[in-house]
CSV table of C-alpha atoms and ligand atoms in Angstrom, one decimal:
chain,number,residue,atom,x,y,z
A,1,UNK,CA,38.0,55.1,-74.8
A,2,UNK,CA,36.4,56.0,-78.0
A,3,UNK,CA,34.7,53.5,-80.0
A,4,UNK,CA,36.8,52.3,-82.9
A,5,UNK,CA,34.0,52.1,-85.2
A,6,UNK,CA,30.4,52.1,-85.1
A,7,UNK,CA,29.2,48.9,-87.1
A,8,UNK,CA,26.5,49.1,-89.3
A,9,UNK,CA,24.4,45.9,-88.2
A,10,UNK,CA,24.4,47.4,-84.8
A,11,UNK,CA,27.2,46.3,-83.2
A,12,UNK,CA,30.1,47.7,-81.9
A,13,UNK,CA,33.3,46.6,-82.6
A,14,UNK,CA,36.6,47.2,-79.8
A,15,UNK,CA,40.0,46.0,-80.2
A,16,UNK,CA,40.5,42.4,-78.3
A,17,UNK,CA,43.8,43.1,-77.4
A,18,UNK,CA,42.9,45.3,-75.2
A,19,UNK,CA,39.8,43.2,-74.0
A,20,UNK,CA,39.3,43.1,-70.2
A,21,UNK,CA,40.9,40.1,-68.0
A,22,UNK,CA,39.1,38.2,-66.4
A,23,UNK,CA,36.2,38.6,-68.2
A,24,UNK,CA,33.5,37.8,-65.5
A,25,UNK,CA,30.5,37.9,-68.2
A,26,UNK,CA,31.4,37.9,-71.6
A,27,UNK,CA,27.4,37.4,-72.6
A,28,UNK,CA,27.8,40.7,-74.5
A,29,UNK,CA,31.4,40.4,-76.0
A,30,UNK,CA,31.9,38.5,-78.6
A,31,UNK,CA,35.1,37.4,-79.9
A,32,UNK,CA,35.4,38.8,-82.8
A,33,UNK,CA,35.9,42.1,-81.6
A,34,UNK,CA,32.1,42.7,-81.5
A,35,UNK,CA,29.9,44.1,-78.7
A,36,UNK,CA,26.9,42.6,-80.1
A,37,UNK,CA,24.0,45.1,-78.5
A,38,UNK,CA,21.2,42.4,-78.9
A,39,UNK,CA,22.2,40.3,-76.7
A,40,UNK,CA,22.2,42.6,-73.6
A,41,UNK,CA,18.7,42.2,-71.7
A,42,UNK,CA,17.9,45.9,-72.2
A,43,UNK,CA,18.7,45.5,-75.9
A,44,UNK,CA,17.1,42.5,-77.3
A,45,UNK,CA,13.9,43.2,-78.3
A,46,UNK,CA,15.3,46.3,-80.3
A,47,UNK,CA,15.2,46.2,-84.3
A,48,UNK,CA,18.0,46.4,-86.3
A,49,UNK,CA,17.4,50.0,-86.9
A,50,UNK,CA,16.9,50.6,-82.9
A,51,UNK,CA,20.3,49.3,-82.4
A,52,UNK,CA,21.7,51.4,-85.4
A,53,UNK,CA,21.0,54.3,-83.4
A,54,UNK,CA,22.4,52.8,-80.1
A,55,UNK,CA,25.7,51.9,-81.7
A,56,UNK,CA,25.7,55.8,-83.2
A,57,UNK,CA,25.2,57.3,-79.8
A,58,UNK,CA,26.8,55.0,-77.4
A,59,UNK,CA,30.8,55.1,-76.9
A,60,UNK,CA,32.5,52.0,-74.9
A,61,UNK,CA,34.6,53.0,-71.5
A,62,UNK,CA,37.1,50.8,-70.0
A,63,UNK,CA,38.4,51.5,-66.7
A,64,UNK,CA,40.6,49.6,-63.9
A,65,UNK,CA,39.3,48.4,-60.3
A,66,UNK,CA,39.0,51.4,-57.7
A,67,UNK,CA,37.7,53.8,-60.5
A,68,UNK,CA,35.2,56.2,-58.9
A,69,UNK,CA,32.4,56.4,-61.5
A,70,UNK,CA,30.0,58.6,-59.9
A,71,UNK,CA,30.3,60.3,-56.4
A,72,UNK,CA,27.6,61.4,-54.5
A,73,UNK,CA,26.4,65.5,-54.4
A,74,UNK,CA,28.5,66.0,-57.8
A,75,UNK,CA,26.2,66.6,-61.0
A,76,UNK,CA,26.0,63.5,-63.3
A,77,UNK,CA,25.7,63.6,-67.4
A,78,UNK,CA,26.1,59.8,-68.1
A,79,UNK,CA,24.3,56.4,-68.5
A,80,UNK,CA,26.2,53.8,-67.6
A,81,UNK,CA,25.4,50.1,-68.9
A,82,UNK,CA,27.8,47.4,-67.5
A,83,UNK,CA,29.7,44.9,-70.2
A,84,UNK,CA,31.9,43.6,-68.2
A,85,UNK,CA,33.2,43.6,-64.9
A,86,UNK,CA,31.3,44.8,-61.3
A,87,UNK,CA,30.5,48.0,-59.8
A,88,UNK,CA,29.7,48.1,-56.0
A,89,UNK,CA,27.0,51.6,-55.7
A,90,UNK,CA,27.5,52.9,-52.1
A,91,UNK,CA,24.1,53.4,-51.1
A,92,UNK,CA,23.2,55.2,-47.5
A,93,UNK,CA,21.5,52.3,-46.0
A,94,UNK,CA,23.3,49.0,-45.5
A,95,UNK,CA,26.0,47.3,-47.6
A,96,UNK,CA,27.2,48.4,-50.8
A,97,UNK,CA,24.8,47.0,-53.8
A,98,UNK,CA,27.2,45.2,-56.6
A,99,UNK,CA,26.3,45.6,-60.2
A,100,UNK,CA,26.8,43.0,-62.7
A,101,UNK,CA,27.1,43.2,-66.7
A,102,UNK,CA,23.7,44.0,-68.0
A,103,UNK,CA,22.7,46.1,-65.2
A,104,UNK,CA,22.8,50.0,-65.8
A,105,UNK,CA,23.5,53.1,-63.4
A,106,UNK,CA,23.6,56.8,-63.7
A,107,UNK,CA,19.9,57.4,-65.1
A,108,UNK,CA,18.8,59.2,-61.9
A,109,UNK,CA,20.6,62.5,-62.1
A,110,UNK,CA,20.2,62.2,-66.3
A,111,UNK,CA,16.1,61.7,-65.4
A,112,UNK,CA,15.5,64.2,-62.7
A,113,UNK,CA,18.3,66.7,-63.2
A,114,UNK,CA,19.2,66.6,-59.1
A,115,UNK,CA,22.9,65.2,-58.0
A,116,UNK,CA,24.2,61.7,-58.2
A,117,UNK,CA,22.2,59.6,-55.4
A,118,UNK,CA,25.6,57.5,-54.7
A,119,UNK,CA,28.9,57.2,-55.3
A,120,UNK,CA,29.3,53.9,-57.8
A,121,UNK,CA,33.1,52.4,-57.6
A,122,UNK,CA,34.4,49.5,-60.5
A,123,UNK,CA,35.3,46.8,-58.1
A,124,UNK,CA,37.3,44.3,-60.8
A,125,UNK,CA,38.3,46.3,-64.4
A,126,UNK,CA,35.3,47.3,-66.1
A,127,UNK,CA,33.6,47.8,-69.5
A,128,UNK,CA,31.2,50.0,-70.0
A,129,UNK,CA,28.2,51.4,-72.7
A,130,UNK,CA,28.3,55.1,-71.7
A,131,UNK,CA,25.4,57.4,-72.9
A,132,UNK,CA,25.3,61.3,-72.3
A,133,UNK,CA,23.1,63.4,-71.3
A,134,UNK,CA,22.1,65.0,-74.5
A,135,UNK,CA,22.3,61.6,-76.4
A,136,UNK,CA,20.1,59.7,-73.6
A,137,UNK,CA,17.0,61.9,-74.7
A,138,UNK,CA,18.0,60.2,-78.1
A,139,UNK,CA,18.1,57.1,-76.8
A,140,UNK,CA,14.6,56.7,-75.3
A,141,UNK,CA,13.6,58.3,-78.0
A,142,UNK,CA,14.6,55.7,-80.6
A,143,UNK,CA,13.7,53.2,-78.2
A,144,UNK,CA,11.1,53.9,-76.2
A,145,UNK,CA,10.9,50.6,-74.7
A,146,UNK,CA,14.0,51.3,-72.4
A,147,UNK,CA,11.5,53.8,-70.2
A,148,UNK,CA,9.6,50.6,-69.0
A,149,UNK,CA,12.8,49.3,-68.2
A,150,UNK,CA,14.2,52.2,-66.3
A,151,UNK,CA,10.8,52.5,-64.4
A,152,UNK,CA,10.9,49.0,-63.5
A,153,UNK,CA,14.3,49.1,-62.2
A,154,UNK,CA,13.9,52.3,-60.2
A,155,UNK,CA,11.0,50.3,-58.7
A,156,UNK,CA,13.1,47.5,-57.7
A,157,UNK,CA,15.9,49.6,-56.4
A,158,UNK,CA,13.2,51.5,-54.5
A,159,UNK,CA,11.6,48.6,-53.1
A,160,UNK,CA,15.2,47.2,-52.0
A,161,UNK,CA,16.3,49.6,-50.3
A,162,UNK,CA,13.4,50.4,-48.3
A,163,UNK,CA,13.6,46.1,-47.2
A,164,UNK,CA,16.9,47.1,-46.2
A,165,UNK,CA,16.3,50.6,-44.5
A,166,UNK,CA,13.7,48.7,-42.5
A,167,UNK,CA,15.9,45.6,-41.8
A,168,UNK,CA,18.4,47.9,-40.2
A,169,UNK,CA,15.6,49.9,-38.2
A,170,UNK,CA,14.6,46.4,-36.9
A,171,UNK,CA,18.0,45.4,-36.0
A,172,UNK,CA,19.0,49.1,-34.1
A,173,UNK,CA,14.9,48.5,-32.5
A,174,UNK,CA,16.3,45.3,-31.0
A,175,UNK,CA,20.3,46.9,-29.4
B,201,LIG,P1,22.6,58.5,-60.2
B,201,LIG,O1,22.0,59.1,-59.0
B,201,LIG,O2,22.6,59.2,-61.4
B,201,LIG,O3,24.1,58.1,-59.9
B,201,LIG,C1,24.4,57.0,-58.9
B,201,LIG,C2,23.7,55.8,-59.4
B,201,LIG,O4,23.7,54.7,-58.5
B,201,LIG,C3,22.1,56.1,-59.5
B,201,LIG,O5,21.9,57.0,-60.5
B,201,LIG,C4,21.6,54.7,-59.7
B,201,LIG,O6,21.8,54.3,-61.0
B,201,LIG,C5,22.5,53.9,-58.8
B,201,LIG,N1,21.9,53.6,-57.5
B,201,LIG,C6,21.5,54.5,-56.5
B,201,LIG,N2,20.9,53.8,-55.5
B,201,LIG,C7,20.9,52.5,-55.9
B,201,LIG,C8,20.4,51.3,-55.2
B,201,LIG,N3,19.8,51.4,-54.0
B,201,LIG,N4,20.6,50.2,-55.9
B,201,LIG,C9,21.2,50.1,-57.1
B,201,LIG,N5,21.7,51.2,-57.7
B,201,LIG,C10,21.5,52.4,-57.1
């Protein structure tokens, strides 16, 4: 859905009546009708002007439970930042890996260029920030302090999934 305005202070604004129920996290929502960009984690040391831009380049996307959001081996051209709602990512080793509202998915194919790494599925309705691929160059542009954030999150997800590639070589080990 496209936004339905693009608020000056750095806020988006989205029609309530179509807000999301239940909302599982409404920490970015407000009621007003107002996504209100500082107070997402990633956001909230941005300036004013910083989340000028990210109001201009974002756009807001709702979608039901069971929406596939990115599958695996197709090419990917959006950032995805959760408002609402979960995602469960499908990842090769182990159980799926559920995303909550302030975490983000989709910057690997926009950083590398290569295919989506797994297939990411809404598991309640969703609301989500979507950046794309041209505009996400913007975006860590304008604010640069969203790199340290990707680069620490990829070296979490990293670190994860290597515990759990190794807890699973342990348990077939022990059969
Ligand atoms: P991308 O490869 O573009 O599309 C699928 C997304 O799933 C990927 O970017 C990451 O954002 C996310 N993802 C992949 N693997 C993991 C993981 N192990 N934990 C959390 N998120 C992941």
């Amino acid at each position: 859905m496209e936004l339905v305005s693009r608020m000056m202070d750095g806020s988006l604004s989205y029609d309530p009546k179509s807000r999301l129920g239940p909302v599982l996290s409404g920490f970015a929502v407000q009621q007003k009708g107002q996504i209100a960009l500082r107070e997402l984690a990633i956001f909230e040391g941005c300036s004013q002007k910083q989340l000028r831009s990210v109001a201009r380049i974002a756009r807001v996307l709702d979608a039901p439970a069971g929406t596939v959001l990115t599958r695996i081996g197709d090419p990917g051209d959006e950032f995805f930042l959760i408002l609402d709602g979960t995602v469960s990512v499908d990842v090769l080793a182990g159980r799926p890996v559920p995303l909550r509202p302030g975490s983000f998915f989709g910057e690997m194919s926009l950083l590398d260029g290569g295919p989506r790494s797994a297939t990411v599925v809404s598991e309640t309705p969703v609301r989500l920030l979507v950046v794309n691929r041209g505009d996400f160059s913007v975006l860590r542009r304008e604010v640069p302090e969203l790199t340290q954030i990707l680069l620490v999150t990829l070296s979490r997800r990293v670190r994860h999934a290597e515990q759990r590639a190794d807890r699973m070589g342990a348990t077939s080990g022990s059969l």
